[in-house]
PDB file of C-alpha atoms in Angstrom:
ATOM      1  CA  LEU A 165     -32.660  48.655   1.086  1.00 85.00           C
ATOM      2  CA  THR A 166     -32.445  52.512   0.944  1.00 84.00           C
ATOM      3  CA  ASN A 167     -33.691  54.683  -1.741  1.00 79.00           C
ATOM      4  CA  SER A 168     -29.762  55.805  -2.801  1.00 79.00           C
ATOM      5  CA  LYS A 169     -28.635  51.927  -2.873  1.00 83.00           C
ATOM      6  CA  VAL A 170     -31.859  50.486  -4.862  1.00 83.00           C
ATOM      7  CA  GLN A 171     -31.342  53.369  -7.367  1.00 80.00           C
ATOM      8  CA  LYS A 172     -27.169  52.651  -7.203  1.00 84.00           C
ATOM      9  CA  ILE A 173     -27.915  49.073  -7.781  1.00 86.00           C
ATOM     10  CA  LEU A 174     -30.347  49.844 -11.023  1.00 85.00           C
ATOM     11  CA  PHE A 175     -27.513  52.004 -12.456  1.00 85.00           C
ATOM     12  CA  CYS A 176     -24.792  49.335 -11.881  1.00 88.00           C
ATOM     13  CA  VAL A 177     -26.896  46.541 -13.590  1.00 88.00           C
ATOM     14  CA  ASN A 178     -27.412  49.006 -16.368  1.00 88.00           C
ATOM     15  CA  TYR A 179     -24.095  50.145 -16.932  1.00 91.00           C
ATOM     16  CA  ASP A 180     -22.762  46.430 -16.767  1.00 93.00           C
ATOM     17  CA  ASN A 181     -25.534  45.503 -19.656  1.00 93.00           C
ATOM     18  CA  PRO A 182     -25.445  47.234 -23.021  1.00 94.00           C
ATOM     19  CA  LEU A 183     -28.041  45.451 -24.442  1.00 92.00           C
ATOM     20  CA  MET A 184     -30.287  46.113 -21.768  1.00 88.00           C
ATOM     21  CA  PHE A 185     -32.209  48.466 -23.170  1.00 82.00           C
ATOM     22  CA  GLN A 186     -35.426  48.456 -21.766  1.00 73.00           C
ATOM     23  CA  LEU A 187     -34.067  49.245 -18.281  1.00 70.00           C
ATOM     24  CA  PRO A 188     -34.785  52.978 -16.929  1.00 63.00           C
ATOM     25  CA  LEU A 189     -32.811  55.095 -14.951  1.00 61.00           C
ATOM     26  CA  VAL A 190     -35.343  57.617 -14.081  1.00 59.00           C
ATOM     27  CA  SER A 191     -38.451  56.072 -14.767  1.00 59.00           C
ATOM     28  CA  LEU A 192     -38.443  54.804 -10.984  1.00 70.00           C
ATOM     29  CA  ASN A 193     -41.068  55.064  -8.543  1.00 78.00           C
ATOM     30  CA  CYS A 194     -40.220  53.560  -4.600  1.00 82.00           C
ATOM     31  CA  GLU A 195     -42.608  52.609  -2.559  1.00 88.00           C
ATOM     32  CA  GLY A 196     -41.695  52.646   1.531  1.00 88.00           C
ATOM     33  CA  PRO A 197     -39.583  55.435   3.424  1.00 87.00           C
ATOM     34  CA  LYS A 198     -36.245  56.165   1.755  1.00 81.00           C
ATOM     35  CA  ASP A 199     -34.577  54.228   4.446  1.00 85.00           C
ATOM     36  CA  ASN A 200     -36.691  51.030   3.931  1.00 89.00           C
ATOM     37  CA  ILE A 201     -37.862  50.681   0.212  1.00 88.00           C
ATOM     38  CA  THR A 202     -40.644  47.993   0.104  1.00 89.00           C
ATOM     39  CA  ALA A 203     -41.013  48.156  -3.824  1.00 89.00           C
ATOM     40  CA  LEU A 204     -40.539  49.667  -6.980  1.00 84.00           C
ATOM     41  CA  THR A 205     -42.418  50.685 -10.398  1.00 83.00           C
ATOM     42  CA  LEU A 206     -40.649  50.777 -13.400  1.00 80.00           C
ATOM     43  CA  VAL A 207     -41.511  52.197 -16.365  1.00 78.00           C
ATOM     44  CA  PHE A 208     -39.755  50.526 -19.370  1.00 80.00           C
ATOM     45  CA  ASP A 209     -37.927  52.544 -22.323  1.00 83.00           C
ATOM     46  CA  PHE A 210     -38.802  49.977 -24.923  1.00 88.00           C
ATOM     47  CA  ASN A 211     -41.576  47.395 -25.126  1.00 88.00           C
ATOM     48  CA  LYS A 212     -40.581  43.287 -25.437  1.00 89.00           C
ATOM     49  CA  ASN A 213     -41.016  43.322 -29.136  1.00 94.00           C
ATOM     50  CA  GLU A 214     -38.751  46.864 -29.445  1.00 93.00           C
ATOM     51  CA  VAL A 215     -35.949  44.900 -27.361  1.00 92.00           C
ATOM     52  CA  GLU A 216     -36.042  41.599 -28.961  1.00 94.00           C
ATOM     53  CA  TYR A 217     -35.977  43.632 -32.452  1.00 96.00           C
ATOM     54  CA  TYR A 218     -32.666  45.987 -31.477  1.00 95.00           C
ATOM     55  CA  GLU A 219     -31.228  42.804 -29.618  1.00 96.00           C
ATOM     56  CA  LYS A 220     -31.149  40.993 -32.778  1.00 97.00           C
ATOM     57  CA  GLN A 221     -30.143  43.652 -35.137  1.00 97.00           C
ATOM     58  CA  THR A 222     -27.227  44.907 -32.772  1.00 97.00           C
ATOM     59  CA  LYS A 223     -25.993  40.948 -32.493  1.00 98.00           C
ATOM     60  CA  LYS A 224     -26.159  40.961 -36.354  1.00 98.00           C
ATOM     61  CA  ARG A 225     -23.798  43.868 -36.524  1.00 97.00           C
ATOM     62  CA  VAL A 226     -21.493  42.683 -33.982  1.00 98.00           C
ATOM     63  CA  ASP A 227     -20.990  39.793 -35.415  1.00 98.00           C
ATOM     64  CA  GLU A 228     -19.973  41.361 -39.001  1.00 97.00           C
ATOM     65  CA  ILE A 229     -17.752  43.773 -36.952  1.00 98.00           C
ATOM     66  CA  LEU A 230     -16.117  40.525 -35.444  1.00 98.00           C
ATOM     67  CA  ALA A 231     -15.901  38.768 -38.310  1.00 97.00           C
ATOM     68  CA  LYS A 232     -13.813  41.565 -40.068  1.00 97.00           C
ATOM     69  CA  ALA A 233     -11.384  41.484 -37.027  1.00 97.00           C
ATOM     70  CA  ASP A 234     -10.773  37.866 -37.037  1.00 96.00           C
ATOM     71  CA  GLY A 235      -7.448  36.693 -37.926  1.00 94.00           C
ATOM     72  CA  SER A 236      -5.935  40.077 -36.093  1.00 96.00           C
ATOM     73  CA  TYR A 237      -2.602  39.488 -35.706  1.00 96.00           C
ATOM     74  CA  THR A 238      -2.340  40.919 -31.937  1.00 97.00           C
ATOM     75  CA  LEU A 239      -5.404  41.865 -29.525  1.00 97.00           C
ATOM     76  CA  MET A 240      -4.640  45.741 -30.167  1.00 98.00           C
ATOM     77  CA  ASP A 241      -4.918  44.876 -34.340  1.00 98.00           C
ATOM     78  CA  TYR A 242      -8.303  43.210 -32.935  1.00 98.00           C
ATOM     79  CA  LEU A 243      -9.574  46.299 -30.714  1.00 98.00           C
ATOM     80  CA  VAL A 244      -8.152  48.885 -33.657  1.00 98.00           C
ATOM     81  CA  THR A 245     -10.522  47.042 -36.352  1.00 98.00           C
ATOM     82  CA  VAL A 246     -13.553  47.022 -33.907  1.00 98.00           C
ATOM     83  CA  HIS A 247     -12.709  50.665 -33.437  1.00 98.00           C
ATOM     84  CA  ASP A 248     -12.764  51.499 -37.024  1.00 97.00           C
ATOM     85  CA  GLN A 249     -15.880  49.248 -37.884  1.00 96.00           C
ATOM     86  CA  ILE A 250     -17.979  51.077 -35.220  1.00 97.00           C
ATOM     87  CA  LEU A 251     -16.630  54.544 -36.873  1.00 96.00           C
ATOM     88  CA  TYR A 252     -17.214  53.801 -40.250  1.00 92.00           C
ATOM     89  CA  ASN A 253     -20.666  55.782 -42.218  1.00 84.00           C
ATOM     90  CA  CYS A 254     -21.257  57.141 -38.234  1.00 92.00           C
ATOM     91  CA  GLU A 255     -21.929  60.532 -37.158  1.00 93.00           C
ATOM     92  CA  TYR A 256     -22.858  61.983 -33.698  1.00 95.00           C
ATOM     93  CA  SER A 257     -26.016  62.910 -33.027  1.00 93.00           C
ATOM     94  CA  ASP A 258     -26.281  66.838 -32.676  1.00 87.00           C
ATOM     95  CA  THR A 259     -30.539  66.657 -32.130  1.00 86.00           C
ATOM     96  CA  MET A 260     -30.138  64.025 -29.462  1.00 83.00           C
ATOM     97  CA  ASP A 261     -33.653  62.712 -30.064  1.00 85.00           C
ATOM     98  CA  LYS A 262     -33.360  59.708 -32.117  1.00 88.00           C
ATOM     99  CA  THR A 263     -34.388  56.234 -30.798  1.00 90.00           C
ATOM    100  CA  GLY A 264     -31.251  54.975 -30.424  1.00 92.00           C
ATOM    101  CA  ASP A 265     -28.820  57.710 -29.643  1.00 93.00           C
ATOM    102  CA  TYR A 266     -28.348  56.508 -25.767  1.00 93.00           C
ATOM    103  CA  GLU A 267     -27.914  52.704 -26.704  1.00 94.00           C
ATOM    104  CA  ALA A 268     -25.626  50.392 -28.199  1.00 96.00           C
ATOM    105  CA  PHE A 269     -27.951  49.857 -31.439  1.00 96.00           C
ATOM    106  CA  GLY A 270     -27.285  53.509 -32.093  1.00 95.00           C
ATOM    107  CA  VAL A 271     -23.967  53.770 -33.749  1.00 96.00           C
ATOM    108  CA  LEU A 272     -23.995  49.915 -34.557  1.00 97.00           C
ATOM    109  CA  THR A 273     -27.372  50.075 -36.796  1.00 96.00           C
ATOM    110  CA  ASP A 274     -29.060  53.261 -36.901  1.00 94.00           C
ATOM    111  CA  LYS A 275     -25.463  54.538 -37.696  1.00 94.00           C
ATOM    112  CA  VAL A 276     -25.953  57.145 -35.208  1.00 95.00           C
ATOM    113  CA  GLY A 277     -25.776  58.246 -31.553  1.00 95.00           C
ATOM    114  CA  VAL A 278     -24.143  60.160 -28.697  1.00 96.00           C
ATOM    115  CA  CYS A 279     -21.304  59.425 -26.560  1.00 95.00           C
ATOM    116  CA  GLU A 280     -23.085  56.817 -24.547  1.00 94.00           C
ATOM    117  CA  SER A 281     -24.477  55.119 -27.699  1.00 96.00           C
ATOM    118  CA  TYR A 282     -20.526  55.041 -28.860  1.00 97.00           C
ATOM    119  CA  SER A 283     -19.360  53.983 -25.310  1.00 97.00           C
ATOM    120  CA  ARG A 284     -22.094  50.903 -25.134  1.00 97.00           C
ATOM    121  CA  ALA A 285     -21.310  49.740 -28.609  1.00 97.00           C
ATOM    122  CA  PHE A 286     -17.707  49.078 -27.849  1.00 98.00           C
ATOM    123  CA  GLN A 287     -18.381  47.987 -24.366  1.00 98.00           C
ATOM    124  CA  TYR A 288     -20.750  45.107 -25.911  1.00 98.00           C
ATOM    125  CA  ILE A 289     -18.092  44.140 -28.052  1.00 98.00           C
ATOM    126  CA  CYS A 290     -15.533  43.974 -25.870  1.00 98.00           C
ATOM    127  CA  GLN A 291     -17.677  42.067 -23.603  1.00 98.00           C
ATOM    128  CA  ARG A 292     -18.270  39.360 -26.603  1.00 97.00           C
ATOM    129  CA  ILE A 293     -14.457  39.118 -26.822  1.00 97.00           C
ATOM    130  CA  GLY A 294     -13.759  38.618 -23.344  1.00 97.00           C
ATOM    131  CA  VAL A 295     -11.946  42.106 -22.507  1.00 98.00           C
ATOM    132  CA  GLU A 296     -12.380  43.756 -18.873  1.00 97.00           C
ATOM    133  CA  ASN A 297     -14.041  46.896 -19.774  1.00 97.00           C
ATOM    134  CA  LEU A 298     -16.064  49.831 -17.864  1.00 97.00           C
ATOM    135  CA  LEU A 299     -18.058  52.643 -18.832  1.00 96.00           C
ATOM    136  CA  ILE A 300     -16.792  55.720 -17.353  1.00 97.00           C
ATOM    137  CA  VAL A 301     -18.890  59.258 -16.361  1.00 95.00           C
ATOM    138  CA  GLY A 302     -17.314  62.279 -16.478  1.00 95.00           C
ATOM    139  CA  GLU A 303     -17.185  65.636 -18.357  1.00 95.00           C
ATOM    140  CA  SER A 304     -14.832  66.617 -21.509  1.00 93.00           C
ATOM    141  CA  GLN A 305     -14.979  70.541 -22.329  1.00 88.00           C
ATOM    142  CA  LYS A 306     -17.371  71.005 -19.105  1.00 88.00           C
ATOM    143  CA  ILE A 307     -19.886  68.979 -20.555  1.00 92.00           C
ATOM    144  CA  GLY A 308     -21.431  65.706 -19.161  1.00 92.00           C
ATOM    145  CA  HIS A 309     -19.686  62.639 -20.946  1.00 95.00           C
ATOM    146  CA  MET A 310     -19.435  58.955 -21.158  1.00 96.00           C
ATOM    147  CA  TRP A 311     -16.265  56.840 -22.559  1.00 98.00           C
ATOM    148  CA  ASN A 312     -14.391  53.383 -21.668  1.00 98.00           C
ATOM    149  CA  MET A 313     -11.650  52.094 -19.952  1.00 98.00           C
ATOM    150  CA  ILE A 314     -10.460  48.822 -21.108  1.00 98.00           C
ATOM    151  CA  SER A 315      -8.009  46.341 -19.447  1.00 98.00           C
ATOM    152  CA  ILE A 316      -4.946  45.069 -21.901  1.00 97.00           C
ATOM    153  CA  ASP A 317      -2.530  42.577 -20.062  1.00 96.00           C
ATOM    154  CA  GLY A 318      -3.626  43.673 -16.730  1.00 96.00           C
ATOM    155  CA  GLN A 319      -3.186  47.468 -17.711  1.00 97.00           C
ATOM    156  CA  TRP A 320      -5.953  50.051 -17.571  1.00 98.00           C
ATOM    157  CA  TYR A 321      -6.377  52.535 -20.731  1.00 98.00           C
ATOM    158  CA  HIS A 322      -9.080  54.963 -21.432  1.00 98.00           C
ATOM    159  CA  VAL A 323     -10.875  54.980 -24.943  1.00 98.00           C
ATOM    160  CA  ASP A 324     -13.252  57.555 -26.381  1.00 98.00           C
ATOM    161  CA  LEU A 325     -14.602  56.595 -29.960  1.00 98.00           C
ATOM    162  CA  THR A 326     -16.661  59.648 -29.707  1.00 97.00           C
ATOM    163  CA  TRP A 327     -13.667  62.041 -30.003  1.00 96.00           C
ATOM    164  CA  ASP A 328     -12.088  59.495 -32.373  1.00 97.00           C
ATOM    165  CA  ASP A 329     -14.966  60.190 -34.848  1.00 96.00           C
ATOM    166  CA  GLY A 330     -14.169  62.620 -37.248  1.00 92.00           C
ATOM    167  CA  GLU A 331     -16.580  65.767 -39.202  1.00 87.00           C
ATOM    168  CA  SER A 332     -17.132  63.761 -42.214  1.00 81.00           C
ATOM    169  CA  LYS A 333     -17.777  59.925 -43.005  1.00 76.00           C
ATOM    170  CA  ASN A 334     -14.992  57.367 -42.889  1.00 78.00           C
ATOM    171  CA  GLU A 335     -12.463  60.476 -40.928  1.00 91.00           C
ATOM    172  CA  ILE A 336     -11.344  58.236 -38.406  1.00 95.00           C
ATOM    173  CA  TYR A 337      -8.895  59.387 -35.183  1.00 97.00           C
ATOM    174  CA  TYR A 338      -6.809  57.401 -32.802  1.00 97.00           C
ATOM    175  CA  ASP A 339      -5.844  60.582 -30.256  1.00 96.00           C
ATOM    176  CA  TYR A 340      -8.139  58.708 -27.877  1.00 97.00           C
ATOM    177  CA  PHE A 341      -7.469  55.220 -28.277  1.00 97.00           C
ATOM    178  CA  ASN A 342      -5.853  53.995 -25.319  1.00 98.00           C
ATOM    179  CA  PHE A 343      -4.627  57.246 -23.169  1.00 98.00           C
ATOM    180  CA  ASN A 344      -3.996  57.246 -19.596  1.00 98.00           C
ATOM    181  CA  ASP A 345      -4.353  59.453 -16.674  1.00 98.00           C
ATOM    182  CA  ALA A 346      -0.924  61.355 -17.330  1.00 97.00           C
ATOM    183  CA  MET A 347      -2.281  62.466 -20.761  1.00 97.00           C
ATOM    184  CA  MET A 348      -5.692  62.970 -20.008  1.00 96.00           C
ATOM    185  CA  LYS A 349      -4.339  65.752 -17.160  1.00 96.00           C
ATOM    186  CA  LYS A 350      -1.845  67.062 -19.697  1.00 96.00           C
ATOM    187  CA  GLU A 351      -4.766  67.823 -21.932  1.00 94.00           C
ATOM    188  CA  ASN A 352      -6.999  69.106 -19.510  1.00 94.00           C
ATOM    189  CA  THR A 353      -9.982  68.660 -21.390  1.00 92.00           C
ATOM    190  CA  ARG A 354     -11.893  66.289 -19.594  1.00 95.00           C
ATOM    191  CA  SER A 355     -12.114  64.871 -16.288  1.00 95.00           C
ATOM    192  CA  VAL A 356     -13.528  61.679 -14.195  1.00 96.00           C
ATOM    193  CA  TYR A 357     -16.504  61.959 -12.007  1.00 94.00           C
ATOM    194  CA  PRO A 358     -15.635  60.588  -8.326  1.00 91.00           C
ATOM    195  CA  MET A 359     -17.496  57.357  -7.032  1.00 89.00           C
ATOM    196  CA  ILE A 360     -21.075  57.825  -5.486  1.00 84.00           C
ATOM    197  CA  ASP A 361     -21.257  57.752  -1.565  1.00 78.00           C
ATOM    198  CA  ASP A 362     -24.402  56.050  -1.513  1.00 69.00           C
ATOM    199  CA  THR A 363     -24.618  56.755   2.296  1.00 70.00           C
ATOM    200  CA  ASP A 364     -25.126  60.469   1.526  1.00 67.00           C
ATOM    201  CA  THR A 365     -28.536  60.820   1.151  1.00 61.00           C
ATOM    202  CA  SER A 366     -28.194  64.630   0.531  1.00 57.00           C
ATOM    203  CA  ARG A 367     -26.460  64.223  -2.734  1.00 55.00           C
ATOM    204  CA  LYS A 368     -28.809  63.428  -6.038  1.00 59.00           C
ATOM    205  CA  LEU A 369     -28.108  60.787  -7.938  1.00 55.00           C
ATOM    206  CA  TYR A 370     -28.343  59.685 -11.505  1.00 59.00           C
ATOM    207  CA  THR A 371     -25.443  62.870 -12.458  1.00 66.00           C
ATOM    208  CA  ASN A 372     -22.355  63.443 -12.031  1.00 81.00           C
ATOM    209  CA  PHE A 373     -21.333  60.080 -10.197  1.00 88.00           C
ATOM    210  CA  ASN A 374     -19.499  56.773 -11.239  1.00 91.00           C
ATOM    211  CA  TYR A 375     -21.172  53.683  -9.959  1.00 89.00           C
ATOM    212  CA  TYR A 376     -17.977  51.510  -9.136  1.00 91.00           C
ATOM    213  CA  PRO A 377     -14.487  52.291  -8.615  1.00 93.00           C
ATOM    214  CA  ILE A 378     -12.487  53.420 -11.310  1.00 96.00           C
ATOM    215  CA  PRO A 379      -9.022  51.948 -11.927  1.00 97.00           C
ATOM    216  CA  GLU A 380      -5.854  54.011 -12.648  1.00 97.00           C
ATOM    217  CA  ALA A 381      -4.321  54.290 -16.010  1.00 98.00           C
ATOM    218  CA  CYS A 382      -0.668  54.956 -15.443  1.00 98.00           C
ATOM    219  CA  HIS A 383       0.811  52.945 -17.912  1.00 97.00           C
ATOM    220  CA  ASP A 384       1.444  53.781 -21.875  1.00 97.00           C
ATOM    221  CA  TYR A 385       2.599  50.674 -23.397  1.00 98.00           C
ATOM    222  CA  TYR A 386      -0.850  50.070 -25.205  1.00 98.00           C
ATOM    223  CA  VAL A 387      -1.128  53.637 -25.948  1.00 98.00           C
ATOM    224  CA  PHE A 388      -1.720  54.156 -30.149  1.00 97.00           C
ATOM    225  CA  ASN A 389       0.950  55.733 -30.999  1.00 95.00           C
ATOM    226  CA  ASN A 390       3.351  53.896 -28.705  1.00 97.00           C
ATOM    227  CA  TYR A 391       2.306  50.925 -29.751  1.00 97.00           C
ATOM    228  CA  TYR A 392       2.269  51.492 -33.567  1.00 95.00           C
TER     229      TYR A 392
END
């Protein structure tokens, strides 16, 4: 494999597995020429005991959230409860240096994290309940950002828990719960990065790319304000 393909594979594995806390994205050393990598050396972010601890705590908190959502009349009601439970008593990490700031357990168990933590937490819960979803890499207000896309009845929508989290505890919004491409274009405050071209060796990986095809969000039935 080429160096760029190896890195793309690691990103895809990482982006599809929100509980894989230990998988590094930048602590990576490749052996061999760039067009024929023969070995990898990974420097993990957490040790085995830490991974087991954070995974156990994350699953425990998610079990509590799912118990709250059980009995919901519709899938939308269920997802709204999940949305609210993640955001209750949670705050954005201004320092960006907390242990779980970029991991699912950040907002779930430590009650603090950045956009990646919000996105990975919601992604993991969607995986638990069988809702197809993706992590989306892009920009909001010209700053690097991450959010989710989910599929309901075959219709794709954007979901951004970070922007739905209010300034004070228990202050929750729904402006970014199931918005579509047209709404995103009209607002003109965010954009989706292009899909990476792993054959273009002149471009750097790690930033400013998505690592799988991003579907169109062209429906409005499940947009929060429309649905309710």
